[in-house]
mmCIF file of C-alpha atoms in Angstrom:
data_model
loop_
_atom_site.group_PDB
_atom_site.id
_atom_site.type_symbol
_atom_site.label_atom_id
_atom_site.label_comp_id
_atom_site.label_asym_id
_atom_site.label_seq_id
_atom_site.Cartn_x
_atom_site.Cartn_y
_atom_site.Cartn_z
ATOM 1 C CA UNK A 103 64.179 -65.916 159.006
ATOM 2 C CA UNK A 104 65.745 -68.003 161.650
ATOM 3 C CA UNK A 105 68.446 -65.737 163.106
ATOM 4 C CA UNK A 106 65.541 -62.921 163.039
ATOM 5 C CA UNK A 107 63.891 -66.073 165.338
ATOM 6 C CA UNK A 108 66.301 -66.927 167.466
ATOM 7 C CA UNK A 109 67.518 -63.018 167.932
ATOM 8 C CA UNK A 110 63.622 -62.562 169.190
ATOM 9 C CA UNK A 111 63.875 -65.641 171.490
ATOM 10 C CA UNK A 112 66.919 -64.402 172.717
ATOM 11 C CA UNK A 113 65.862 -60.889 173.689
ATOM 12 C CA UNK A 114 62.435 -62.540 175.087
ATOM 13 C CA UNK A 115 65.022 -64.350 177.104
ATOM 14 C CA UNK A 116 66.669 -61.567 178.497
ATOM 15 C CA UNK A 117 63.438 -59.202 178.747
ATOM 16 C CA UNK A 118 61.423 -61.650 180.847
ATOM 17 C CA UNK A 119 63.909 -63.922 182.634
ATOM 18 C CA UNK A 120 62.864 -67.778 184.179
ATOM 19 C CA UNK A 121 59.068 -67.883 182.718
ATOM 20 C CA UNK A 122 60.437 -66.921 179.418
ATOM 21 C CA UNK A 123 63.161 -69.530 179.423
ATOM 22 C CA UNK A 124 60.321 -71.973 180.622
ATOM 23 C CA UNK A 125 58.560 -71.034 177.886
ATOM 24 C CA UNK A 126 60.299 -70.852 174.864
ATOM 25 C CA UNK A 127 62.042 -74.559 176.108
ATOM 26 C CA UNK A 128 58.558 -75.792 176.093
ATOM 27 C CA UNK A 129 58.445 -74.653 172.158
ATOM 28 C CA UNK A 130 61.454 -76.774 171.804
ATOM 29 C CA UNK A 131 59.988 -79.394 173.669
ATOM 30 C CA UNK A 132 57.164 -79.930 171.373
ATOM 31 C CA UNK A 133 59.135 -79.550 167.998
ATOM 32 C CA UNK A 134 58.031 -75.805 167.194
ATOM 33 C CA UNK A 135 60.917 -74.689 168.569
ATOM 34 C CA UNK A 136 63.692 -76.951 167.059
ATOM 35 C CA UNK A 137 65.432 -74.125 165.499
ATOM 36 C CA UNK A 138 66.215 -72.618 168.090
ATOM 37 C CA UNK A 139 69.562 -73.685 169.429
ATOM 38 C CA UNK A 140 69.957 -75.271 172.788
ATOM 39 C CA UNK A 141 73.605 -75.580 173.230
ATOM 40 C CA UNK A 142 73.629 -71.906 172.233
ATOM 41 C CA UNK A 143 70.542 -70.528 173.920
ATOM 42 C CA UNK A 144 71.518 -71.862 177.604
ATOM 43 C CA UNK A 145 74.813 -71.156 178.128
ATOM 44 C CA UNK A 146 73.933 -67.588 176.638
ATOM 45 C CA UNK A 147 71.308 -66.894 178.582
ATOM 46 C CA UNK A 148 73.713 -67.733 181.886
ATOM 47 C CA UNK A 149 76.442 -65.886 180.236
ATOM 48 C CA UNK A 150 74.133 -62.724 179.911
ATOM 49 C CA UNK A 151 72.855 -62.525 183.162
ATOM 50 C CA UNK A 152 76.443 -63.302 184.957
ATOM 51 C CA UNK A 153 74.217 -66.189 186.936
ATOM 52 C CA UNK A 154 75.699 -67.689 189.624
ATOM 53 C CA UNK A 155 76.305 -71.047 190.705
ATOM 54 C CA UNK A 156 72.725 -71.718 191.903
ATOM 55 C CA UNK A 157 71.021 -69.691 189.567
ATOM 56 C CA UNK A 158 72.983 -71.660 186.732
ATOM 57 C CA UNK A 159 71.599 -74.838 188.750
ATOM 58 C CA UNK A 160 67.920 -72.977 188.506
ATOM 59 C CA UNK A 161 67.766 -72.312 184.894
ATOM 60 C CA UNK A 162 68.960 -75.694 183.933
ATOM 61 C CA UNK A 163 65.932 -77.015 185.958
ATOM 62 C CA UNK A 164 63.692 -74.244 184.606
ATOM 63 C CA UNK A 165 64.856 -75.399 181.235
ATOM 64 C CA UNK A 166 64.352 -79.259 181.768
ATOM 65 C CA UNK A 167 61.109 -78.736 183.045
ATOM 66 C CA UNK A 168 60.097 -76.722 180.124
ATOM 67 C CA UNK A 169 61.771 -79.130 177.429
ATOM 68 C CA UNK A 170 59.677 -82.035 179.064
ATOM 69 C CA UNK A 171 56.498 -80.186 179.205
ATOM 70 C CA UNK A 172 56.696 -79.678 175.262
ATOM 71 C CA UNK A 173 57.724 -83.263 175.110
ATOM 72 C CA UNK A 174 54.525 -84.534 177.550
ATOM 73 C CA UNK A 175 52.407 -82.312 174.803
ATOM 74 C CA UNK A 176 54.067 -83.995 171.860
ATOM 75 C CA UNK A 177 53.402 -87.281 173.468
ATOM 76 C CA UNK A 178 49.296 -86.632 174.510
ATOM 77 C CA UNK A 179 48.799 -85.065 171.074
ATOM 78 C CA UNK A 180 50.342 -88.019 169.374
ATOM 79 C CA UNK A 181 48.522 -90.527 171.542
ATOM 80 C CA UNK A 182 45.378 -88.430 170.972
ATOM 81 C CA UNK A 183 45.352 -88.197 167.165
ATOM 82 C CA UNK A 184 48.489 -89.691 166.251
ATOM 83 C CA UNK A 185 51.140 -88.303 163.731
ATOM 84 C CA UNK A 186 48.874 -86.420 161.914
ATOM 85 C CA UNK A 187 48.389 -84.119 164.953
ATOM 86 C CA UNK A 188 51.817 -83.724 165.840
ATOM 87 C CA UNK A 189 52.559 -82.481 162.089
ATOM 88 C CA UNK A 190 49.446 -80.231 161.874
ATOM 89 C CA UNK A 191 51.793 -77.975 164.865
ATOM 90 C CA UNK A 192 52.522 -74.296 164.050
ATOM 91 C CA UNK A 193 56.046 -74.549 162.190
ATOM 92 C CA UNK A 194 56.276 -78.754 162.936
ATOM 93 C CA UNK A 195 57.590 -80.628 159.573
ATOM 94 C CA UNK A 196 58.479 -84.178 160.164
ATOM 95 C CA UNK A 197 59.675 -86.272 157.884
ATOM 96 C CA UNK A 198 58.324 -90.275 157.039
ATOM 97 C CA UNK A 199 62.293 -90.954 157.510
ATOM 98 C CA UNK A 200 62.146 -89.182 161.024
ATOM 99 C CA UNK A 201 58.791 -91.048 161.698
ATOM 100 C CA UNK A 202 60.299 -94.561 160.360
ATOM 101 C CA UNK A 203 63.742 -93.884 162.939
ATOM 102 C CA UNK A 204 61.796 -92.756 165.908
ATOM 103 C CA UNK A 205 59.274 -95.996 165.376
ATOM 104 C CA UNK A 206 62.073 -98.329 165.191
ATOM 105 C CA UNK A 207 64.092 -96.979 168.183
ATOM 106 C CA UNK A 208 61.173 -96.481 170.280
ATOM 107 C CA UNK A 209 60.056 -100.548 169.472
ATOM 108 C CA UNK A 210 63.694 -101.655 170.294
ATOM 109 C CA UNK A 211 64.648 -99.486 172.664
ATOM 110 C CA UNK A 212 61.316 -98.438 174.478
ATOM 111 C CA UNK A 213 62.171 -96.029 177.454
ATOM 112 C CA UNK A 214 65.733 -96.389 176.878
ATOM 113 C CA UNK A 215 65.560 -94.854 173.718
ATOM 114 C CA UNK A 216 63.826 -92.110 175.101
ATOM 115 C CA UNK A 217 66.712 -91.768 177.685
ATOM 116 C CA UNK A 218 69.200 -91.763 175.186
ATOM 117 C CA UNK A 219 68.057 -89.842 172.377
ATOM 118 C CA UNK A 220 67.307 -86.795 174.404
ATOM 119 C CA UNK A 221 70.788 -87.062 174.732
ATOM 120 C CA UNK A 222 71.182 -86.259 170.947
ATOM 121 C CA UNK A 223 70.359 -82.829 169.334
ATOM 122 C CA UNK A 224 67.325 -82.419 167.771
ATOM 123 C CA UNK A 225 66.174 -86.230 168.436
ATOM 124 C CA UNK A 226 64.463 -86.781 171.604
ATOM 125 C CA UNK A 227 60.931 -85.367 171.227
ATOM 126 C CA UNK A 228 60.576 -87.496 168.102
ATOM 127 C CA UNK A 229 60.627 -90.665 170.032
ATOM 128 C CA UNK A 230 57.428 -88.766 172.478
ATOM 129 C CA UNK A 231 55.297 -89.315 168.878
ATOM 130 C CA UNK A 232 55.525 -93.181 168.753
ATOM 131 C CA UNK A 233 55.345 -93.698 172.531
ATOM 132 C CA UNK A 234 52.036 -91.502 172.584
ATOM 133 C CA UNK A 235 50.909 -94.152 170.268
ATOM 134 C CA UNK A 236 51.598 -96.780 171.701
ATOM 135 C CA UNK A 237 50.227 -95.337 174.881
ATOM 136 C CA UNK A 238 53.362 -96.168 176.897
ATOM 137 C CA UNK A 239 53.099 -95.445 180.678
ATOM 138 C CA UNK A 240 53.034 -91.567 180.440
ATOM 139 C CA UNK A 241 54.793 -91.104 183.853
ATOM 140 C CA UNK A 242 57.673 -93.710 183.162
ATOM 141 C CA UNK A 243 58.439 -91.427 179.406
ATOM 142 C CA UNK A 244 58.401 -88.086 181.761
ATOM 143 C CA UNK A 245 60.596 -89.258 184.460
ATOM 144 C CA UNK A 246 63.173 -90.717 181.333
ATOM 145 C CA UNK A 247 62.659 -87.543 179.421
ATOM 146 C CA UNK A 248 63.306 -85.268 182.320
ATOM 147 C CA UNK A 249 66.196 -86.981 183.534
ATOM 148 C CA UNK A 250 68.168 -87.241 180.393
ATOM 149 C CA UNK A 251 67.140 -83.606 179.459
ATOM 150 C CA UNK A 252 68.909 -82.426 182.616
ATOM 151 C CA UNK A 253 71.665 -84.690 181.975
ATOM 152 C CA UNK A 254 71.752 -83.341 178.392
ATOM 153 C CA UNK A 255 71.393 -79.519 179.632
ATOM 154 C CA UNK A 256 73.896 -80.060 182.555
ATOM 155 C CA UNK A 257 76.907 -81.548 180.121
ATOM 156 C CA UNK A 258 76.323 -78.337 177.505
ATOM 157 C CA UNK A 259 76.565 -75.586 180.386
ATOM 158 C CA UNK A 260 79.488 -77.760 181.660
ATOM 159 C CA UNK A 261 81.384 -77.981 178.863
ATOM 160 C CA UNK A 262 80.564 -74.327 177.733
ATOM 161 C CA UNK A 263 80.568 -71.996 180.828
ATOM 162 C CA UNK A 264 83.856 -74.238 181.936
ATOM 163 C CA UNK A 265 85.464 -74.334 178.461
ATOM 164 C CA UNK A 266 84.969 -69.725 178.651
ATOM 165 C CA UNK A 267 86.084 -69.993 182.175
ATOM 166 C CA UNK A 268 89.002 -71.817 181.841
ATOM 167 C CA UNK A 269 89.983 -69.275 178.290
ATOM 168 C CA UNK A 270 89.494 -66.272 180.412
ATOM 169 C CA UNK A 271 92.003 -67.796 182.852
ATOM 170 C CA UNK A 272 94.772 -68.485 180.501
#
């Protein structure tokens, strides 16, 4: 079921260009799209359509701005009807352990934690859920969610388009 998923997102990708990779990064944003793989889906997409320099530069922003949307959604959902609305997503399970983790790092950490954990796979939207609640300043989560998602998105093509690069010039 997933690589049928994630062969569709793929070829949506590669059928429809920047809006789709807007798109499905919103999905992954706002949880529905977690499966999908990020360090796998970027660098592929670039790969795919030999981008250059600036278009690599493009994507990555098309990308961040997408991830963030989904996470501003995750956030105003959660700070409309709390967790309850968050899980009642298409596809969206979330565990009382991943609940319980995201509380306690958002009350230590605050917007730090939402720095940092969209720095981690599969972490950062998570954190959107309790600062929704708590009705933290909406603009200060976006700016540290869209910052540290095009941190995040800038280190993975880095390390992947310069790991094949460097390969293909052995």
């Amino acid at each position: 079921m997933i690589d049928s998923l994630i062969d569709a997102s793929f070829s949506f990708l590669l059928a429809f260009g920047l809006p789709a990779v807007f798109v499905v990064f919103v999905f992954k944003g706002a949880i529905v799209g977690k499966p999908l793989p990020t360090s796998v889906f970027l660098p592929g997409y670039i790969f795919a359509i030999s981008a250059s320099r600036r278009t690599i530069a493009l994507v990555v922003l098309v990308a961040s701005l997408g991830y963030t949307c989904g996470q501003v959604l995750v956030y105003a959902i959660a700070a409309r009807w709390g967790i309850e609305g968050v899980r009642s997503l298409p596809g969206v399970t979330i565990s009382d352990e991943q609940v319980a983790r995201s509380n306690r790092l958002f009350r230590r950490y605050s917007g730090a934690g939402i720095f940092v954990t969209n720095l981690v796979p599969y972490v950062g939207s998570f954190i959107l859920i309790p600062a929704g609640i708590a009705s933290y300043p909406l603009g200060r989560a976006t700016v540290y969610a869209f910052v540290s998602t095009v941190l995040n998105y800038v280190l993975i093509v880095w390390i992947v388009v310069g790991s094949v690069q460097f390969v293909a010039g052995l």
